[in-house]
Short mmCIF file of C-alpha atoms in Angstrom, two decimals:
data_model
loop_
_atom_site.label_atom_id
_atom_site.label_comp_id
_atom_site.label_asym_id
_atom_site.label_seq_id
_atom_site.Cartn_x
_atom_site.Cartn_y
_atom_site.Cartn_z
CA MET A 999 30.33 29.82 -27.43
CA ASN A 1000 28.33 27.42 -25.67
CA LEU A 1001 26.61 27.34 -22.47
CA LEU A 1002 29.56 25.28 -20.89
CA ARG A 1003 31.81 27.16 -22.15
CA PHE A 1004 30.21 30.05 -20.65
CA LEU A 1005 29.83 29.19 -17.10
CA GLU A 1006 33.11 27.65 -17.09
CA PHE A 1007 34.11 31.47 -18.23
CA LEU A 1008 32.15 33.15 -15.74
CA ALA A 1009 33.09 30.73 -12.64
CA GLY A 1010 36.81 31.83 -13.33
CA VAL A 1011 35.93 35.42 -14.00
CA VAL A 1012 34.16 35.25 -10.25
CA LEU A 1013 37.03 33.46 -9.05
CA ILE A 1014 39.58 36.44 -9.86
CA VAL A 1015 37.69 39.49 -8.83
CA LEU A 1016 37.16 37.65 -4.85
CA VAL A 1017 41.19 37.20 -5.27
CA PHE A 1018 41.68 40.97 -6.47
CA HIS A 1019 38.66 42.10 -3.68
CA ASP A 1020 40.75 40.15 -1.38
CA ILE A 1021 43.63 41.93 -2.55
CA PHE A 1022 42.86 45.43 -2.56
CA GLN A 1023 41.06 45.83 1.29
CA GLY A 1024 43.27 43.60 3.02
CA VAL A 1025 46.36 45.85 1.51
CA VAL A 1026 45.54 48.55 -0.82
CA VAL A 1027 43.00 49.59 1.47
CA PRO A 1028 44.59 51.13 4.92
CA ARG A 1029 41.42 50.83 7.02
CA TRP A 1030 38.75 48.91 9.04
CA SER A 1031 36.97 47.11 5.84
CA SER A 1032 34.53 43.67 6.01
CA ARG A 1033 35.48 40.68 5.97
CA LYS A 1034 31.97 39.55 3.76
CA TRP A 1035 33.08 38.19 0.99
CA ARG A 1036 37.26 37.64 2.20
CA ILE A 1037 39.22 35.05 1.41
CA GLY A 1038 42.16 35.99 3.16
CA PRO A 1039 40.98 36.60 7.03
CA TYR A 1040 39.09 33.44 7.09
CA PHE A 1041 42.13 30.97 5.79
CA VAL A 1042 43.88 33.46 7.95
CA ASP A 1043 41.49 32.73 11.42
CA LYS A 1044 40.98 28.67 10.78
CA LEU A 1045 45.01 28.47 10.13
CA TRP A 1046 46.06 29.77 13.56
CA HIS A 1047 43.40 27.94 15.66
CA LEU A 1048 45.04 24.86 13.79
CA TRP A 1049 48.50 26.34 14.79
CA ARG A 1050 47.35 27.27 17.97
CA ARG A 1051 46.61 24.18 18.90
CA LEU A 1052 49.66 22.39 18.26
CA GLY A 1053 51.43 25.17 20.23
CA GLU A 1054 50.06 24.78 23.11
CA ARG A 1055 50.37 21.01 23.03
CA ARG A 1056 54.88 21.92 23.49
CA ARG A 1057 55.19 21.54 27.41
CA ASP A 1058 58.42 23.80 27.02
CA VAL A 1059 57.65 26.88 27.18
CA GLU A 1060 60.42 28.63 24.71
CA SER A 1061 59.26 25.84 21.98
CA ARG A 1062 55.93 26.90 22.44
CA GLU A 1063 56.86 30.60 21.88
CA ASP A 1064 59.51 29.70 18.81
CA PHE A 1065 56.34 27.81 17.10
CA LEU A 1066 53.84 30.25 17.77
CA GLY A 1067 55.80 32.93 16.95
CA SER A 1068 56.21 31.40 13.28
CA TYR A 1069 53.44 31.43 12.30
CA ALA A 1070 52.46 34.96 11.51
CA PRO A 1071 55.04 35.45 8.93
CA THR A 1072 54.33 31.31 7.66
CA ALA A 1073 50.30 32.30 7.25
CA LEU A 1074 51.65 35.89 5.31
CA MET A 1075 54.04 33.32 3.12
CA LEU A 1076 50.70 30.70 2.61
CA LEU A 1077 48.31 34.10 2.57
CA LEU A 1078 50.08 35.18 -0.56
CA ALA A 1079 50.65 31.63 -2.48
CA LEU A 1080 47.15 30.83 -1.64
CA TRP A 1081 45.76 34.24 -3.69
CA VAL A 1082 48.33 33.24 -7.02
CA ALA A 1083 46.88 30.04 -6.95
CA LEU A 1084 43.65 30.75 -7.13
CA LEU A 1085 44.52 33.46 -9.81
CA ILE A 1086 46.02 30.55 -11.50
CA THR A 1087 42.72 28.65 -10.91
CA GLY A 1088 40.65 31.89 -12.39
CA TYR A 1089 42.50 32.10 -15.49
CA GLY A 1090 42.98 29.04 -16.04
CA LEU A 1091 38.85 28.49 -16.22
CA CYS A 1092 38.75 31.36 -18.50
CA PHE A 1093 41.29 30.01 -20.49
CA TRP A 1094 40.17 26.26 -21.08
CA ALA A 1095 37.04 27.94 -21.90
CA LEU A 1096 38.40 30.09 -24.93
CA ARG A 1097 40.55 27.07 -25.97
CA ALA A 1098 38.88 27.41 -29.40
CA PHE A 1099 40.61 30.30 -29.52
CA GLU A 1100 44.55 29.35 -28.39
CA GLU A 1101 47.00 27.60 -30.66
CA PRO A 1102 48.19 25.13 -29.82
CA ALA A 1103 44.50 24.53 -27.94
CA PRO A 1104 45.26 22.88 -24.23
CA HIS A 1105 43.88 19.06 -24.60
CA ASN A 1106 42.54 19.25 -20.87
CA PHE A 1107 41.82 21.52 -17.95
CA PHE A 1108 45.42 21.00 -16.11
CA GLU A 1109 47.21 22.03 -19.84
CA ALA A 1110 44.94 25.60 -19.64
CA ILE A 1111 45.98 25.59 -15.82
CA TYR A 1112 49.92 25.72 -17.31
CA VAL A 1113 49.52 28.23 -19.69
CA ALA A 1114 47.55 30.40 -17.12
CA GLY A 1115 50.24 30.21 -14.31
CA GLU A 1116 53.29 30.56 -17.45
CA THR A 1117 51.07 33.62 -18.08
CA LEU A 1118 50.12 35.25 -15.18
CA LEU A 1119 54.04 34.51 -14.01
CA THR A 1120 55.23 36.08 -17.31
CA ILE A 1121 57.36 33.66 -17.91
CA GLY A 1122 56.42 33.00 -21.60
CA TYR A 1123 58.04 30.24 -23.33
CA GLY A 1124 56.45 30.76 -27.00
CA ASP A 1125 54.63 27.62 -26.90
CA PHE A 1126 50.65 29.31 -26.51
CA LYS A 1127 49.72 31.64 -28.44
CA PRO A 1128 45.62 33.45 -28.20
CA VAL A 1129 44.63 34.30 -31.20
CA SER A 1130 41.02 35.74 -31.15
CA GLY A 1131 40.34 39.50 -29.48
CA LEU A 1132 38.40 37.74 -26.05
CA SER A 1133 41.58 35.30 -25.37
CA ARG A 1134 44.26 37.97 -26.25
CA PHE A 1135 42.45 40.26 -23.23
CA VAL A 1136 42.58 37.32 -21.18
CA ALA A 1137 46.19 36.41 -21.61
CA LEU A 1138 47.74 40.72 -21.30
CA SER A 1139 45.36 40.66 -17.97
CA ALA A 1140 46.80 37.89 -16.35
CA GLY A 1141 50.35 39.16 -17.55
CA ALA A 1142 49.33 42.19 -15.35
CA SER A 1143 47.62 40.74 -12.59
CA GLY A 1144 51.10 38.87 -11.68
CA LEU A 1145 53.02 41.57 -12.07
CA ALA A 1146 50.53 43.90 -9.94
CA VAL A 1147 50.18 41.72 -7.60
CA PHE A 1148 53.95 40.90 -6.72
CA ALA A 1149 54.46 44.77 -6.52
CA LEU A 1150 51.48 45.61 -4.16
CA VAL A 1151 53.24 42.40 -1.96
CA ILE A 1152 56.38 43.75 -1.76
CA SER A 1153 55.13 47.07 -0.53
CA PHE A 1154 53.05 45.40 1.85
CA LEU A 1155 55.42 43.82 3.52
CA PHE A 1156 57.91 47.05 3.91
CA THR A 1157 54.78 48.94 5.32
CA LEU A 1158 53.98 45.74 7.87
CA TYR A 1159 57.25 45.24 9.02
CA GLY A 1160 57.86 48.70 9.61
CA THR A 1161 54.40 49.39 11.64
CA PHE A 1162 55.80 46.22 13.75
CA GLU A 1163 58.98 47.20 14.16
CA ARG A 1164 57.32 51.19 15.70
CA ARG A 1165 54.90 48.74 17.35
CA GLU A 1166 57.67 47.33 19.30
CA VAL A 1167 59.78 50.56 20.58
CA LEU A 1168 57.71 51.38 22.98
CA ILE A 1169 56.93 47.67 24.30
CA VAL A 1170 61.32 47.13 24.65
CA THR A 1171 61.58 50.06 27.16
CA LEU A 1172 58.61 49.07 28.85
CA ASP A 1173 60.08 46.31 30.30
CA ALA A 1174 62.83 48.94 32.32
CA ARG A 1175 59.94 50.48 33.41
CA ALA A 1176 57.42 47.85 34.59
CA GLY A 1177 59.07 44.44 34.49
CA ASN A 1178 58.72 41.51 32.49
CA PRO A 1179 56.17 40.55 32.05
CA PRO A 1180 54.47 44.48 32.32
CA SER A 1181 53.00 44.73 35.54
CA GLY A 1182 50.96 48.31 35.69
CA VAL A 1183 51.43 48.14 39.63
CA ALA A 1184 55.65 48.10 39.17
CA LEU A 1185 55.57 50.37 36.23
CA LEU A 1186 53.98 53.33 39.60
CA GLU A 1187 56.30 51.42 42.07
CA ASN A 1188 59.03 52.30 39.88
CA TYR A 1189 58.03 55.67 38.63
CA ALA A 1190 57.29 57.10 42.15
CA GLU A 1191 60.91 54.85 43.14
CA LEU A 1192 63.17 57.01 41.05
CA ASP A 1193 61.34 60.03 41.53
CA LEU A 1194 59.89 60.47 38.20
CA LEU A 1195 56.11 60.69 38.91
CA ASP A 1196 56.71 64.07 37.25
CA ASP A 1197 57.15 62.07 33.67
CA LEU A 1198 54.07 60.54 34.14
CA PRO A 1199 52.42 63.08 31.90
CA ARG A 1200 54.88 62.21 28.24
CA PHE A 1201 54.96 59.09 29.46
CA PHE A 1202 50.99 58.59 29.22
CA ASP A 1203 50.91 60.66 25.55
CA ASN A 1204 53.36 57.84 24.30
CA TRP A 1205 50.68 55.34 24.92
CA GLU A 1206 47.93 57.15 23.75
CA GLU A 1207 49.54 57.69 20.74
CA TRP A 1208 51.21 54.15 20.86
CA SER A 1209 47.70 53.01 21.34
CA ALA A 1210 46.22 55.04 18.20
CA GLN A 1211 48.72 53.84 15.76
CA VAL A 1212 48.56 49.89 16.90
CA LEU A 1213 44.34 50.68 16.82
CA GLN A 1214 44.93 51.93 12.87
CA SER A 1215 47.59 49.03 11.78
CA HIS A 1216 45.46 46.36 13.59
CA ILE A 1217 42.13 46.73 11.14
CA ALA A 1218 43.81 47.99 8.97
CA TYR A 1219 46.45 44.64 8.75
CA PRO A 1220 44.97 41.96 10.50
CA ILE A 1221 47.95 39.90 10.00
CA LEU A 1222 49.89 41.77 12.34
CA PRO A 1223 48.40 41.27 15.68
CA PHE A 1224 49.63 37.64 14.96
CA PHE A 1225 52.98 38.78 15.01
CA ARG A 1226 54.41 38.58 18.51
CA SER A 1227 57.48 40.60 20.05
CA SER A 1228 60.53 39.37 19.69
CA HIS A 1229 61.84 39.45 23.35
CA GLU A 1230 60.29 36.95 25.89
CA GLY A 1231 57.88 37.87 28.27
CA GLU A 1232 56.90 40.83 25.80
CA SER A 1233 53.70 40.92 23.93
CA TRP A 1234 51.78 44.11 22.79
CA ILE A 1235 48.62 42.69 24.78
CA ALA A 1236 49.74 42.56 28.05
CA ALA A 1237 51.91 46.16 27.25
CA LEU A 1238 48.87 47.61 27.40
CA GLY A 1239 46.78 45.97 29.88
CA ALA A 1240 49.54 47.07 32.23
CA VAL A 1241 49.46 50.59 30.96
CA LEU A 1242 45.82 50.81 31.18
CA ASP A 1243 45.88 49.48 35.12
CA ALA A 1244 48.79 51.58 36.37
CA ALA A 1245 46.42 54.80 34.43
CA THR A 1246 43.57 53.04 36.24
CA LEU A 1247 45.71 52.76 39.51
CA LEU A 1248 46.09 55.98 39.71
CA THR A 1249 43.32 57.33 38.90
CA THR A 1250 40.60 55.02 41.35
CA THR A 1251 43.16 54.36 43.98
CA VAL A 1252 45.80 57.00 44.77
CA CYS A 1253 44.47 60.24 46.23
CA THR A 1254 44.86 63.61 43.77
CA GLY A 1255 48.01 65.54 45.37
CA SER A 1256 50.01 62.12 48.00
CA LYS A 1257 52.81 61.87 44.36
CA CYS A 1258 50.31 62.23 41.32
CA GLY A 1259 49.03 66.06 40.95
CA THR A 1260 46.13 66.85 38.21
CA ARG A 1261 48.92 67.01 35.20
CA GLN A 1262 48.60 62.95 36.35
CA MET A 1263 45.22 62.22 36.39
CA GLY A 1264 44.49 64.02 33.73
CA ALA A 1265 47.11 62.21 31.79
CA ALA A 1266 45.73 58.85 33.12
CA HIS A 1267 42.73 59.48 32.48
CA ILE A 1268 43.32 60.38 28.52
CA MET A 1269 45.67 56.77 28.52
CA ILE A 1270 42.17 55.26 29.81
CA ARG A 1271 39.71 56.34 27.21
CA ILE A 1272 41.89 55.87 23.97
CA GLY A 1273 43.21 52.86 25.48
CA CYS A 1274 39.78 51.01 26.55
CA HIS A 1275 38.72 52.94 22.89
CA THR A 1276 41.82 50.06 21.34
CA VAL A 1277 41.13 46.87 23.89
CA ILE A 1278 37.30 46.90 22.32
CA ASP A 1279 37.48 47.89 18.86
CA LEU A 1280 40.04 45.63 18.34
CA SER A 1281 38.14 42.35 20.54
CA HIS A 1282 35.25 43.42 18.07
CA TRP A 1283 36.47 43.60 15.20
CA PHE A 1284 38.04 39.84 16.21
CA GLY A 1285 34.28 39.07 17.06
CA PHE A 1286 34.52 38.64 20.85
CA ARG A 1287 31.04 40.86 21.10
CA HIS A 1288 30.57 41.41 24.48
CA ASP A 1289 28.71 43.31 27.05
CA GLU A 1290 30.57 44.93 29.72
CA ASP A 1291 27.59 45.57 31.34
CA LEU A 1292 26.21 41.56 31.57
CA ASP A 1293 29.65 41.32 32.97
CA PRO A 1294 30.96 43.84 35.13
CA ARG A 1295 34.15 41.74 36.64
CA PRO A 1296 36.78 43.80 37.13
CA GLY A 1297 39.02 40.45 36.31
CA VAL A 1298 41.13 41.13 39.58
CA GLU A 1299 39.92 39.47 42.62
CA LYS A 1300 40.00 41.68 45.71
CA SER A 1301 43.38 40.03 47.17
CA GLU A 1302 45.35 41.21 44.70
CA PHE A 1303 44.17 44.41 44.83
CA LEU A 1304 45.38 44.49 48.64
CA LEU A 1305 48.33 43.74 47.55
CA ALA A 1306 48.97 46.34 44.77
CA ARG A 1307 47.88 48.76 47.56
CA ARG A 1308 50.59 47.65 50.36
CA HIS A 1309 52.69 47.41 47.55
CA LEU A 1310 51.41 51.12 46.49
CA LEU A 1311 51.47 52.54 50.15
CA ARG A 1312 55.14 50.45 50.23
CA ALA A 1313 55.79 52.89 46.80
CA GLY A 1314 55.25 56.33 49.46
CA PHE A 1315 51.61 57.04 47.43
CA VAL A 1316 49.07 58.00 49.79
CA LEU A 1317 45.63 56.37 48.87
CA ARG A 1318 42.54 56.31 49.23
CA GLU A 1319 39.67 54.63 51.09
CA GLU A 1320 40.09 51.16 50.52
CA GLU A 1321 36.75 49.78 50.25
CA GLU A 1322 35.94 53.00 48.06
CA SER A 1323 38.59 52.64 46.31
CA TRP A 1324 38.14 48.94 44.84
CA ALA A 1325 34.37 49.77 43.85
CA ASP A 1326 35.99 52.76 41.99
CA PHE A 1327 38.90 50.08 40.22
CA SER A 1328 36.25 46.81 39.54
CA LYS A 1329 34.09 49.34 37.92
CA GLN A 1330 36.99 51.40 35.67
CA ARG A 1331 38.55 47.77 34.79
CA ALA A 1332 35.84 46.44 34.20
CA VAL A 1333 34.76 48.32 31.04
CA TYR A 1334 37.87 46.50 29.78
CA ALA A 1335 38.67 43.25 31.12
CA LEU A 1336 37.14 41.33 29.26
CA SER A 1337 38.57 42.77 25.42
CA LEU A 1338 41.70 42.49 26.97
CA ASN A 1339 41.76 38.81 28.48
CA GLU A 1340 39.51 37.35 25.18
CA LEU A 1341 42.59 38.52 22.67
CA ALA A 1342 44.99 37.12 25.48
CA LYS A 1343 43.64 34.16 25.13
CA HIS A 1344 42.94 34.17 21.59
CA PHE A 1345 46.22 35.43 20.40
CA ALA A 1346 48.10 32.63 23.10
CA ALA A 1347 49.71 35.44 24.37
CA PRO A 1348 52.76 35.47 27.15
CA PRO A 1349 51.06 35.56 30.82
CA ALA A 1350 51.50 38.91 32.12
CA GLN A 1351 50.14 40.16 36.02
CA TRP A 1352 46.72 40.94 35.69
CA VAL A 1353 46.02 39.32 32.15
CA GLY A 1354 45.03 36.39 30.24
CA ASP A 1355 46.82 32.93 32.12
CA ARG A 1356 49.03 34.75 35.21
CA SER A 1357 48.16 31.97 37.30
CA MET A 1358 52.53 31.19 37.68
CA ILE A 1359 52.98 35.03 37.83
CA GLY A 1360 53.21 37.00 41.05
CA LEU A 1361 53.11 41.12 41.56
CA SER A 1362 57.43 40.43 43.00
CA ALA A 1363 58.31 39.61 40.27
CA HIS A 1364 58.42 42.84 38.55
CA ARG A 1365 60.16 44.74 41.27
CA LEU A 1366 62.94 46.37 41.05
CA PRO A 1367 65.74 45.33 43.38
CA GLU A 1368 65.92 47.58 46.21
CA LYS A 1369 67.78 51.01 45.78
CA GLY A 1370 71.35 48.92 47.78
CA GLN A 1371 71.06 46.43 45.17
CA ARG A 1372 70.83 47.93 41.85
CA ASN A 1373 74.05 48.12 40.70
CA SER A 1374 74.54 44.41 41.24
CA SER A 1375 71.42 42.88 41.03
CA ASN A 1376 69.03 41.28 38.27
CA PRO A 1377 66.35 44.10 37.77
CA ASN A 1378 63.42 41.18 38.11
CA GLN A 1379 64.64 40.01 41.14
CA ASN A 1380 62.72 39.07 43.89
CA THR A 1381 62.70 41.48 47.16
CA ASP A 1382 59.14 41.27 48.90
CA LYS A 1383 60.88 38.93 51.27
#
């Protein structure tokens, strides 16, 4: 084997190793892994930037959501096709470098690519025969690689869609508790009006577990965050933001013992810790590295906060002094506000109260109907007039 053929063979081996490194890190390893020397994350990110720009040009909301919602399944299929194409190219380089040890020898590189594809996909027409130990090893490796990749991908798809379905269960239930799109203020109002405040600790416990699962799964499988919720106006980012806002309002604005005791406050504090951990870690994973200390703004105007206080007062909560609670609320929400909004912007999440692009969302849209109207009214009807 001369130097040129050795370099061709080496290039093929390097390409094959890179692809399997990407598949191993992206499919097999169920934890955070470095993006260095990874094909998948780069491909998914670059394609998303283009896809999102095309989607945001659509004026019709339903059309835009349908288009953006098709991204994740499309990207997943294209990534699989890219892996297979690169493996075929890598093995094609190896077969081309070993053409002197094959019968019949491929006449050009494209015939070597055909041989590699036929071997990788285990089609086996019988029109190719390796006649040396190394070429036989490459042929066996190509066939085994094809079977391994497709087996791993099938298993990966089951894992991916199972994790997605588990993520969506609590998001759908939040619709009835916090409105659509979800609001932390509406969540507290509805729990107070329905006399369910004793259930808040269990609610926050469920969302702590949900947050931990989302953090683990969305870092282990970075394509998951791109899967959008199947119900209009919902998203995993807005849902997490609404629950965090409810917990933050409870701990910074409501007086302990008024309607909420130490159990509710304690559960809210724990929810804030795990929720902030989830938001900030995911933000860092997707490259939004910033120091919240440099931007202490809560992402909420004081006028919006005062409006939220009026809603809580009307629901029967006893509130702390206005300026003191605003200072504590601003400090606490600033911990996660920037990261949360960066995630909402990156994933083009539907607008929600205090999360992402919320210019067209009013607080009153999240309220339940008045008690006498609940049996006959839409649960998202505006009753604040």
